XYZ file of C-alpha atoms in Angstrom:
682
model
C -49.275 -65.115 43.852
C -51.417 -68.236 44.432
C -51.401 -69.004 40.706
C -47.614 -69.005 40.639
C -47.437 -71.467 43.538
C -50.016 -73.759 41.902
C -48.069 -73.820 38.655
C -44.819 -74.678 40.424
C -46.498 -77.552 42.283
C -47.994 -78.968 39.055
C -44.594 -78.814 37.365
C -42.966 -80.600 40.301
C -45.596 -83.329 40.112
C -45.039 -83.876 36.409
C -41.290 -84.152 36.964
C -41.835 -86.777 39.677
C -43.796 -88.887 37.201
C -40.987 -88.893 34.606
C -38.455 -91.642 35.224
C -35.557 -91.169 32.847
C -31.828 -91.863 33.306
C -29.821 -88.862 34.628
C -27.382 -88.955 31.653
C -28.164 -89.867 28.065
C -25.718 -91.449 25.586
C -24.892 -88.040 24.087
C -24.206 -86.618 27.569
C -21.733 -89.408 28.322
C -19.916 -88.895 24.998
C -19.588 -85.132 25.628
C -18.356 -85.677 29.188
C -15.655 -88.119 28.055
C -14.546 -85.687 25.335
C -14.276 -82.801 27.819
C -12.253 -84.910 30.258
C -9.911 -85.894 27.419
C -9.345 -82.250 26.423
C -8.694 -81.288 30.059
C -6.149 -84.097 30.472
C -4.380 -83.068 27.253
C -4.247 -79.430 28.439
C -2.753 -80.384 31.801
C -0.088 -82.566 30.157
C 0.740 -79.795 27.681
C 1.234 -77.270 30.480
C 3.421 -79.687 32.444
C 5.651 -80.161 29.407
C 5.791 -76.403 28.862
C 6.770 -75.780 32.464
C 9.476 -78.431 32.200
C 10.984 -76.358 29.419
C 11.600 -73.596 31.951
C 14.383 -75.484 33.737
C 16.524 -72.802 35.319
C 18.123 -72.127 38.655
C 15.226 -72.427 41.111
C 12.458 -70.397 39.616
C 9.425 -71.384 37.537
C 8.965 -68.410 35.247
C 5.718 -66.518 35.777
C 4.811 -63.080 34.502
C 4.490 -60.495 37.236
C 0.981 -59.521 38.218
C 0.379 -55.828 37.668
C -2.913 -54.071 37.443
C -4.285 -50.616 37.992
C -5.797 -51.810 41.269
C -3.643 -52.081 44.394
C -1.983 -55.471 44.753
C -2.721 -55.487 48.476
C -5.774 -57.444 49.465
C -5.237 -55.997 52.937
C -5.170 -52.205 53.018
C -4.179 -51.843 56.681
C -0.546 -50.806 56.945
C -0.844 -51.107 60.746
C -1.417 -54.861 60.444
C 1.561 -55.150 58.112
C 3.816 -53.205 60.468
C 2.801 -55.292 63.467
C 2.967 -58.672 61.728
C 6.478 -58.000 60.400
C 7.881 -56.263 63.486
C 8.350 -52.879 61.810
C 8.089 -49.450 63.393
C 8.954 -47.169 60.442
C 6.702 -46.431 57.471
C 7.650 -44.016 54.681
C 4.822 -42.712 52.489
C 5.518 -41.058 49.158
C 3.666 -38.692 46.857
C 5.475 -39.015 43.549
C 4.738 -38.058 39.952
C 8.104 -38.844 38.374
C 9.504 -41.453 40.772
C 11.905 -39.256 42.780
C 9.667 -39.118 45.859
C 9.338 -42.902 45.804
C 13.110 -43.263 45.444
C 13.763 -40.986 48.455
C 11.204 -42.921 50.498
C 13.003 -46.170 49.692
C 16.337 -44.729 50.789
C 14.936 -43.629 54.154
C 13.328 -47.031 54.754
C 16.605 -48.756 53.844
C 18.529 -46.482 56.249
C 16.193 -47.553 59.049
C 17.987 -50.901 59.302
C 21.085 -49.098 60.631
C 19.024 -47.547 63.416
C 17.112 -50.650 64.497
C 13.964 -49.284 62.860
C 12.818 -51.819 60.314
C 10.838 -49.915 57.721
C 8.490 -50.220 54.763
C 7.688 -47.949 51.836
C 4.017 -47.230 51.207
C 1.917 -45.624 48.496
C -0.856 -43.663 50.285
C -3.205 -44.548 47.433
C -2.993 -48.231 48.373
C -3.789 -47.917 52.068
C -6.477 -46.631 54.409
C -4.736 -43.514 55.716
C -7.147 -43.248 58.643
C -4.953 -45.966 60.162
C -2.508 -43.179 61.058
C -4.677 -42.846 64.167
C -3.458 -46.320 65.223
C 0.290 -45.629 64.803
C 0.469 -44.831 68.540
C -0.248 -48.515 69.272
C 3.193 -49.439 67.833
C 6.035 -48.594 70.254
C 8.657 -46.115 68.981
C 6.872 -45.827 65.635
C 7.540 -43.164 63.031
C 5.790 -42.094 59.826
C 7.810 -40.163 57.257
C 6.214 -38.421 54.277
C 8.206 -37.713 51.076
C 5.716 -35.529 49.228
C 6.140 -33.796 45.879
C 4.226 -30.696 44.803
C 2.906 -30.940 41.265
C 1.267 -28.463 38.882
C -0.026 -25.313 40.526
C 0.497 -26.353 44.128
C -1.312 -29.673 43.763
C -0.574 -33.053 45.356
C 0.560 -35.861 43.069
C -2.106 -38.203 41.710
C -1.316 -40.963 44.217
C -1.462 -38.555 47.199
C -4.673 -36.738 46.224
C -7.051 -38.775 48.421
C -4.735 -38.510 51.445
C -4.407 -34.742 50.926
C -8.174 -34.293 50.734
C -8.634 -36.484 53.840
C -6.289 -34.164 55.755
C -8.151 -31.109 54.473
C -11.645 -32.341 55.229
C -11.160 -34.597 58.266
C -10.619 -33.934 61.948
C -8.879 -37.164 62.987
C -7.113 -37.229 66.347
C -3.486 -38.019 65.495
C -2.164 -37.695 69.029
C 0.685 -40.154 69.486
C 1.708 -40.158 65.812
C 5.398 -39.311 65.375
C 6.158 -37.852 61.948
C 8.583 -36.023 59.672
C 8.078 -34.537 56.202
C 10.457 -34.000 53.289
C 9.094 -32.015 50.352
C 10.066 -32.188 46.701
C 9.487 -28.950 44.808
C 10.974 -26.386 42.456
C 11.638 -22.766 43.410
C 10.931 -21.515 39.911
C 7.255 -22.325 40.540
C 5.128 -19.963 42.594
C 3.717 -22.721 44.838
C 7.098 -24.039 45.991
C 6.619 -27.184 48.088
C 3.085 -26.145 48.992
C 1.913 -29.740 49.534
C 4.706 -30.700 51.943
C 4.314 -27.424 53.861
C 0.588 -28.034 54.268
C 0.957 -31.700 55.324
C 3.636 -30.812 57.873
C 1.449 -28.085 59.378
C -1.803 -30.053 59.227
C -0.411 -33.165 60.943
C 0.689 -30.979 63.849
C -2.748 -29.325 63.991
C -4.325 -32.784 64.297
C -2.181 -33.596 67.324
C 0.779 -35.435 65.787
C 4.344 -34.914 67.044
C 6.914 -33.517 64.616
C 10.138 -35.445 65.284
C 12.258 -33.457 62.828
C 11.934 -30.212 60.924
C 10.345 -30.005 57.502
C 12.795 -30.537 54.634
C 12.313 -28.555 51.419
C 14.014 -29.997 48.350
C 14.536 -27.735 45.338
C 14.752 -29.538 42.008
C 15.786 -26.306 40.281
C 19.065 -26.332 42.232
C 20.246 -29.705 43.617
C 17.469 -31.723 45.211
C 19.878 -34.603 45.881
C 22.051 -32.309 47.987
C 18.965 -30.995 49.797
C 17.793 -34.532 50.562
C 21.067 -35.990 51.865
C 21.740 -32.862 53.953
C 18.275 -33.172 55.523
C 18.587 -36.951 55.967
C 21.977 -36.742 57.681
C 20.509 -34.430 60.353
C 17.231 -36.338 60.482
C 18.620 -39.642 61.782
C 20.577 -38.292 64.800
C 17.431 -36.404 65.866
C 15.297 -39.552 65.483
C 17.809 -41.540 67.543
C 17.742 -38.903 70.290
C 13.930 -38.788 70.262
C 13.512 -42.551 70.663
C 16.671 -43.183 72.683
C 18.205 -45.546 70.131
C 21.729 -45.904 68.757
C 23.103 -46.482 65.306
C 23.834 -50.122 64.534
C 27.109 -49.051 62.927
C 28.322 -48.406 59.394
C 25.925 -48.427 56.492
C 25.917 -51.870 54.901
C 24.775 -52.381 51.324
C 21.609 -54.452 51.351
C 20.107 -55.702 48.133
C 16.393 -55.052 47.774
C 15.856 -57.541 44.946
C 17.210 -61.028 44.306
C 18.177 -62.088 40.796
C 16.979 -65.110 38.879
C 18.446 -65.776 35.413
C 16.243 -68.018 33.308
C 18.098 -70.592 31.216
C 15.148 -71.547 29.014
C 11.981 -69.549 28.589
C 8.637 -69.426 26.857
C 8.545 -66.164 24.837
C 4.798 -65.755 25.456
C 5.497 -65.297 29.170
C 8.265 -62.700 28.854
C 7.703 -58.924 28.922
C 9.012 -57.025 25.931
C 8.290 -53.406 26.907
C 4.707 -53.466 28.199
C 3.950 -51.061 31.037
C 1.874 -53.470 33.132
C -0.198 -56.168 31.404
C 1.591 -58.867 29.428
C 0.942 -58.479 25.654
C -0.963 -55.203 26.236
C 0.881 -53.624 23.294
C -0.237 -56.474 21.018
C -3.753 -57.118 22.324
C -4.903 -53.527 22.703
C -8.128 -52.938 24.594
C -9.599 -49.786 26.133
C -9.713 -47.921 28.422
C -6.229 -46.554 27.772
C -4.354 -44.897 30.617
C -0.989 -44.667 32.406
C -0.770 -48.465 32.840
C -2.389 -49.318 29.523
C -1.142 -46.869 26.849
C -2.531 -46.781 23.341
C -0.199 -47.569 20.431
C -0.995 -44.499 18.353
C 0.119 -44.392 14.706
C 2.015 -41.232 13.691
C 0.326 -39.674 10.652
C 2.517 -36.559 10.391
C 6.030 -35.781 11.649
C 7.512 -32.633 10.147
C 10.117 -30.050 11.133
C 8.716 -26.575 11.824
C 12.096 -24.829 11.786
C 13.308 -23.383 8.524
C 17.003 -23.185 9.464
C 19.395 -22.410 12.279
C 20.543 -25.961 12.972
C 17.838 -26.736 15.551
C 14.732 -28.866 15.055
C 11.158 -28.496 16.316
C 8.759 -31.297 15.420
C 5.055 -31.098 14.678
C 3.686 -34.605 15.275
C 0.146 -35.872 14.730
C -1.026 -39.080 16.451
C -4.020 -40.968 15.097
C -6.471 -41.949 17.869
C -9.425 -42.941 15.667
C -11.135 -46.057 17.012
C -9.311 -45.918 20.350
C -12.265 -44.415 22.271
C -9.767 -41.905 23.679
C -11.023 -38.376 24.260
C -9.112 -35.236 25.108
C -9.985 -31.625 25.837
C -8.141 -28.663 24.392
C -5.340 -27.769 26.817
C -4.775 -31.329 28.088
C -1.426 -33.156 27.992
C -0.420 -36.244 26.061
C 2.120 -38.606 27.652
C 4.584 -40.554 25.523
C 6.409 -43.691 26.706
C 9.865 -43.471 25.059
C 12.708 -45.953 24.489
C 16.350 -45.490 25.425
C 18.872 -45.207 22.594
C 19.966 -48.710 21.517
C 23.552 -47.473 21.150
C 23.666 -46.539 24.860
C 22.035 -49.834 25.843
C 24.564 -51.862 23.832
C 27.432 -49.822 25.244
C 26.323 -50.624 28.793
C 26.177 -54.334 28.016
C 29.607 -54.202 26.397
C 31.206 -52.289 29.300
C 29.976 -54.892 31.784
C 30.493 -57.933 29.531
C 26.894 -59.084 29.843
C 24.692 -60.912 27.345
C 21.804 -58.454 27.145
C 19.404 -61.094 25.840
C 19.545 -63.068 29.106
C 16.049 -63.319 30.607
C 15.917 -62.222 34.244
C 13.517 -61.713 37.122
C 14.224 -59.384 40.029
C 12.099 -60.315 43.071
C 11.710 -58.193 46.205
C 13.439 -59.746 49.219
C 10.775 -58.144 51.419
C 7.829 -60.499 51.104
C 5.476 -57.962 52.696
C 6.153 -55.318 50.072
C 3.374 -54.616 47.579
C 6.081 -53.889 44.992
C 7.205 -57.391 44.037
C 9.414 -56.326 41.119
C 11.125 -53.015 40.209
C 9.678 -53.272 36.673
C 7.711 -55.863 34.666
C 9.390 -59.277 35.001
C 10.508 -61.619 33.565
C 12.222 -59.684 30.786
C 15.634 -59.511 29.163
C 18.377 -57.159 30.334
C 17.978 -55.474 26.947
C 14.267 -54.868 27.516
C 14.906 -53.552 31.042
C 17.565 -51.102 29.834
C 15.524 -50.061 26.791
C 12.048 -49.580 28.252
C 12.138 -49.648 32.043
C 15.381 -48.182 33.444
C 16.582 -44.570 33.205
C 20.159 -44.758 31.906
C 20.507 -41.150 30.699
C 19.963 -39.030 33.835
C 22.724 -38.027 36.246
C 22.928 -40.757 38.938
C 22.221 -39.686 42.521
C 24.763 -40.010 45.333
C 23.431 -43.289 46.770
C 24.132 -44.952 43.403
C 27.735 -43.698 43.443
C 28.116 -45.111 46.951
C 27.081 -48.557 45.689
C 29.290 -48.252 42.594
C 32.337 -47.599 44.797
C 32.117 -51.179 46.088
C 32.676 -52.481 42.545
C 35.705 -50.293 41.696
C 38.952 -52.301 41.891
C 41.092 -49.164 41.422
C 41.490 -47.531 44.880
C 41.566 -44.004 43.424
C 38.325 -44.534 41.500
C 36.655 -46.116 44.536
C 37.774 -43.195 46.733
C 36.448 -40.629 44.262
C 33.050 -42.336 44.078
C 32.852 -42.509 47.885
C 33.818 -38.841 48.159
C 31.108 -37.752 45.706
C 28.570 -39.827 47.662
C 29.483 -38.106 50.943
C 27.969 -35.006 52.514
C 31.244 -33.141 53.112
C 31.819 -29.831 51.312
C 34.469 -31.243 48.973
C 32.285 -34.264 48.142
C 29.280 -32.098 47.284
C 31.475 -29.881 45.108
C 32.932 -32.889 43.276
C 29.468 -34.363 42.694
C 28.140 -31.037 41.421
C 31.069 -30.625 39.021
C 31.856 -34.176 37.849
C 28.289 -35.502 37.658
C 25.892 -32.575 37.218
C 27.882 -29.898 35.392
C 29.788 -32.397 33.241
C 26.471 -34.181 32.620
C 27.645 -37.769 33.126
C 25.126 -40.593 32.967
C 25.828 -44.157 34.130
C 27.439 -45.116 30.800
C 29.813 -42.122 30.956
C 30.775 -42.942 34.569
C 31.640 -46.535 33.685
C 33.605 -45.365 30.636
C 35.617 -42.891 32.730
C 36.137 -45.358 35.616
C 37.130 -48.549 33.780
C 37.832 -50.521 36.983
C 34.212 -50.133 38.103
C 32.298 -53.245 37.010
C 28.969 -53.422 38.858
C 26.593 -56.331 38.458
C 24.074 -55.352 35.817
C 21.148 -56.669 37.860
C 22.260 -54.425 40.755
C 22.344 -51.445 38.379
C 18.810 -52.286 37.241
C 17.792 -52.213 40.906
C 19.553 -48.929 41.684
C 18.713 -46.826 38.626
C 15.321 -45.070 38.596
C 12.474 -46.038 36.296
C 12.318 -44.484 32.850
C 9.411 -42.029 32.992
C 6.895 -41.067 30.332
C 7.239 -37.570 28.865
C 4.336 -35.102 28.912
C 3.603 -32.641 26.107
C 1.005 -29.897 25.908
C -1.500 -30.826 23.226
C -1.303 -28.335 20.343
C -4.654 -29.075 18.688
C -8.318 -28.447 19.399
C -10.361 -31.526 20.250
C -13.345 -29.922 18.520
C -11.469 -29.452 15.253
C -9.390 -32.662 15.498
C -11.380 -35.254 17.492
C -9.540 -38.238 15.953
C -5.976 -36.880 15.999
C -3.840 -35.242 18.665
C -0.954 -32.896 17.863
C 2.210 -32.068 19.809
C 4.977 -29.518 19.238
C 8.372 -30.624 20.571
C 11.931 -29.323 20.218
C 14.480 -32.051 19.560
C 16.935 -32.002 22.469
C 20.576 -32.545 21.521
C 23.693 -30.912 22.999
C 27.419 -31.358 23.643
C 28.650 -31.891 27.206
C 31.854 -30.443 28.734
C 33.439 -33.898 28.341
C 32.968 -33.752 24.555
C 30.079 -36.202 24.428
C 26.842 -35.737 22.511
C 23.796 -36.081 24.749
C 20.338 -36.593 23.260
C 16.868 -36.162 24.721
C 15.391 -39.623 25.267
C 11.899 -38.972 23.910
C 12.487 -36.273 21.290
C 15.438 -38.060 19.665
C 13.375 -41.252 19.548
C 10.337 -39.448 18.118
C 12.493 -37.707 15.494
C 13.172 -41.079 13.885
C 9.493 -41.990 13.651
C 8.654 -40.492 10.270
C 5.626 -41.946 8.432
C 7.221 -42.735 5.058
C 4.963 -45.720 4.277
C 1.190 -45.096 4.662
C 0.676 -48.865 5.051
C 3.188 -49.174 7.897
C 2.921 -46.095 10.101
C 5.277 -45.892 13.099
C 3.471 -46.243 16.443
C 4.041 -44.731 19.893
C 2.507 -45.689 23.289
C 0.492 -42.699 24.568
C -2.190 -41.722 27.071
C -3.855 -38.441 28.068
C -3.597 -36.449 31.282
C -6.270 -33.908 32.197
C -5.222 -30.314 32.741
C -6.727 -27.246 34.409
C -5.414 -25.161 31.503
C -8.780 -24.406 29.873
C -10.452 -21.746 27.757
C -13.258 -19.737 29.387
C -16.666 -21.300 28.707
C -17.946 -18.146 26.975
C -16.083 -17.344 23.706
C -16.840 -13.635 24.169
C -14.563 -13.550 27.242
C -11.301 -11.846 26.178
C -8.038 -13.756 26.646
C -4.308 -13.028 26.560
C -1.942 -15.924 25.798
C 1.800 -15.655 26.472
C 3.806 -18.493 24.910
C 7.303 -18.030 23.506
C 8.889 -20.995 21.690
C 7.027 -24.271 22.206
C 4.996 -22.472 24.870
C 2.808 -21.696 21.851
C 1.640 -25.348 21.753
C -1.593 -25.244 23.826
C -2.481 -21.825 22.416
C -2.584 -23.231 18.892
C -5.497 -25.386 20.105
C -7.083 -22.414 21.890
C -6.929 -20.278 18.741
C -8.354 -23.081 16.576
C -11.289 -23.393 18.966
C -11.951 -19.634 19.067
C -11.774 -19.532 15.260
C -14.438 -22.276 15.063
C -16.659 -20.244 17.381
C -16.225 -17.168 15.144
C -17.092 -19.165 12.014
C -20.204 -20.490 13.773
C -21.327 -16.893 14.255
C -20.721 -16.735 17.994
C -19.586 -13.403 19.494
C -15.822 -13.549 20.070
C -13.841 -11.649 22.670
C -10.306 -10.411 22.064
C -7.931 -13.321 21.427
C -4.426 -11.948 21.940
C -1.196 -13.930 21.578
C 2.318 -12.929 22.624
C 4.806 -15.189 20.847
C 8.582 -15.029 20.760
C 11.393 -16.834 18.947
C 14.969 -16.180 17.873
C 14.588 -15.291 14.200
C 11.540 -14.836 11.991
C 13.254 -16.639 9.123
C 14.218 -19.700 11.218
C 11.915 -20.613 14.104
C 8.627 -18.725 13.749
C 6.418 -21.728 14.599
C 3.147 -22.096 12.654
C 3.809 -18.727 10.984
C 1.378 -19.217 8.089
C -1.388 -20.526 10.365
C -1.093 -17.627 12.793
C -1.032 -15.015 10.035
C -4.164 -16.581 8.526
C -5.956 -16.323 11.896
C -4.947 -12.644 12.020
C -6.339 -12.046 8.511
C -9.641 -13.683 9.442
C -9.995 -11.423 12.477
C -9.733 -14.234 15.018
C -6.346 -13.296 16.458
C -4.363 -10.258 17.538
C -0.649 -11.155 17.412
C 2.379 -9.624 19.165
C 5.692 -11.177 18.086
C 9.201 -10.711 19.501
C 12.189 -11.915 17.449
C 15.015 -11.781 19.975
C 17.923 -11.984 17.514
C 16.632 -10.089 14.488
C 18.050 -6.814 15.784
C 21.047 -5.605 17.795
C 19.125 -5.268 21.074
C 17.373 -8.474 22.150
C 13.597 -8.215 22.370
C 11.493 -10.728 24.305
C 7.749 -11.135 24.859
C 8.139 -9.593 28.308
C 9.368 -6.368 26.683
C 6.228 -6.231 24.546
C 4.012 -6.952 27.546
C 5.571 -4.170 29.574
C 4.737 -1.709 26.757
C 1.107 -2.820 26.486
C -0.155 -2.151 30.004
C -3.381 -0.548 28.745
C -4.273 -3.610 26.640
C -3.542 -5.980 29.527
C -5.654 -3.986 32.000
C -8.477 -3.711 29.466
C -8.638 -7.522 29.343
C -8.040 -8.530 32.964
C -9.293 -5.433 34.761
C -12.125 -3.923 32.760
C -13.554 -6.998 31.004
C -12.962 -9.814 33.499
C -10.787 -11.647 30.959
C -8.317 -14.502 31.326
C -4.538 -14.590 31.009
C -2.487 -17.705 30.215
C 1.257 -18.337 30.441
C 3.039 -21.358 28.946
C 6.766 -22.038 28.739
C 9.867 -21.453 30.840
C 9.141 -21.115 34.564
C 12.585 -19.942 35.623
C 12.673 -16.527 33.928
C 9.806 -15.896 31.516
C 6.870 -16.887 33.734
C 8.462 -15.189 36.732
C 8.942 -11.949 34.759
C 5.357 -12.098 33.429
C 4.064 -12.378 36.991
C 6.036 -9.278 37.984
C 4.694 -7.315 34.977
C 1.113 -8.289 35.840
C 1.528 -7.078 39.408
C 2.887 -3.765 38.126
C 0.041 -3.334 35.590
C -2.626 -4.082 38.197
C -0.991 -1.702 40.650
C -0.624 1.184 38.177
C -3.748 0.821 36.019
C -5.989 -0.402 38.829
C -4.811 2.312 41.239
C -3.872 -0.233 43.899
C -1.036 -0.453 46.375
C 1.431 -3.365 46.277
C -0.550 -5.519 48.709
C -3.885 -4.901 46.956
C -2.350 -5.759 43.553
C -0.915 -9.021 44.942
C -4.340 -9.967 46.345
C -6.007 -9.092 43.021
C -3.646 -11.414 41.108
C -4.116 -14.183 43.706
C -7.881 -13.852 43.303
C -7.458 -14.210 39.526
C -5.524 -17.442 40.140
C -8.217 -18.773 42.470
C -10.879 -17.983 39.845
C -8.791 -19.760 37.159
C -8.524 -16.451 35.285
C -4.729 -16.551 35.557
C -3.331 -19.961 34.568
C 0.203 -21.218 33.998
C 1.455 -24.366 32.260
C 5.188 -24.019 32.799
C 8.339 -26.100 33.150
C 11.912 -25.483 34.288
């Protein structure tokens, strides 16, 4: 240590002895040059900004990142500083929960409860303890159940905090509305748990739990719940309605007269130019532009189409596991987009910015701004789904024909006739916003208001139909092209599948590209290949099992002991839609696979996979009862998966010599052990 000090002192002494000017000639020259460059840069930017002369707004790209935009994660401070007493949290995977939360917060204005919408992922939820410090405060939770009874990604931390913590929530007033689907076994499990747990921690339930069912009419469920919710809230806090509901715009419009193209969004999810300057890691806010190497039709006839698509991910550093999902960001049909512009007489290439009128909101824009109307309608706004009632209510204000205005108001109401009209004219007749405007020609809403009202266009998830061990640099999906005629004589097309159908790699030097990312799944093979498995996947439910079988076949070829690998597959006709027929038959020949196939329309009496299962009780019990095997179900939740569950209960009861209650507990234990897994949709 002493030597180091001595050396430093000697160096300091030598420096004191050297008397040289602080800057040499070269230093001065470099400094002048740098100052010149800086001055040029500043002048250049000033000139560029001058080119953005428009109404009142200097065009700036929105700031979006994967991190929360809030520098302050205390919602209590925000509520107090802005004089609010209502906060509505949402757990949302597809945007519906967030939309419902926004509608409740907007309603609060009528009841003298100024509100804010909040993503639980962005805030410290322990602050719920402090809600009692705000007079007449209320927290509402719009929570969706996702997967097999799981919270949505953005609500996961909050859910775990409730499970593991023992916070004293005395003085917290709350209400919960759940978003679920009755075709799934764990219907609204997340909302039910949150409602019960908040009460256990001392909070006060102001209004009963609402359970929305997306399999029936979740819009009807929500407005029915909401219309009873507000009178109860008013009674609880002793407040009165401020009168009729008044339309309040959430975003203000700026139309840019002149723009710099480099500052305008053209379809990016979050970061400007992210689809041009690609850099990992790739995720929901930064998708990878994956080239399509293969896009072929698996059907051999029958008028329908099922695509096998292979995405190239080589060099992307993306990794997936067999059984995971791939998400695709689609584009709306340009014909629909143009039709909307034509109906409203708007130049779709006008560059706009929509800015939140609530300065305290963390959501500054409804989608990436600035962008053109065309970009918004193509990449960001959902123009193909059936509009919800609150949109019809806003549309009524733009209808100059009294009859059309009255009909829109009726369908937006909660009366019996209104609900019936909405169910028939919107849902059953399958009208999207374009169809409504075509059939109500006097209705001419402002396009920027439509962009505010319509939900965001969501990515589409597909089960991966390849093994990551066999195909580490490509990912495969199996998707039926959706196309059907509506009762009004229109031809509706699936947004993603119709778009993907046109992306055929005809030129190897110019492959079509698609923005994708991966989502992890709990749908996994057992770690030991000798564990027997049964896979039940009619139609495109076969997709993840193709990857499973590929992986088991690799294990067999490597000399590993292989348990029974049994597949139940069903389709309409062997000659038309037997997906991957040659592949599956080859796996059977090699001894990897045992295959049960049901062709529902190849004989007079329809035969489905459930019929085959019911006949093979001994085989099923041998796998799940005697050899501790796994069973997997993929496909339709409404009928097939429900019927499979019933067959399993019956097999366990009969072959396992159990009563009804014991069989139900046995199957539940299998689920808890991940020996009974479902990847289903409705």
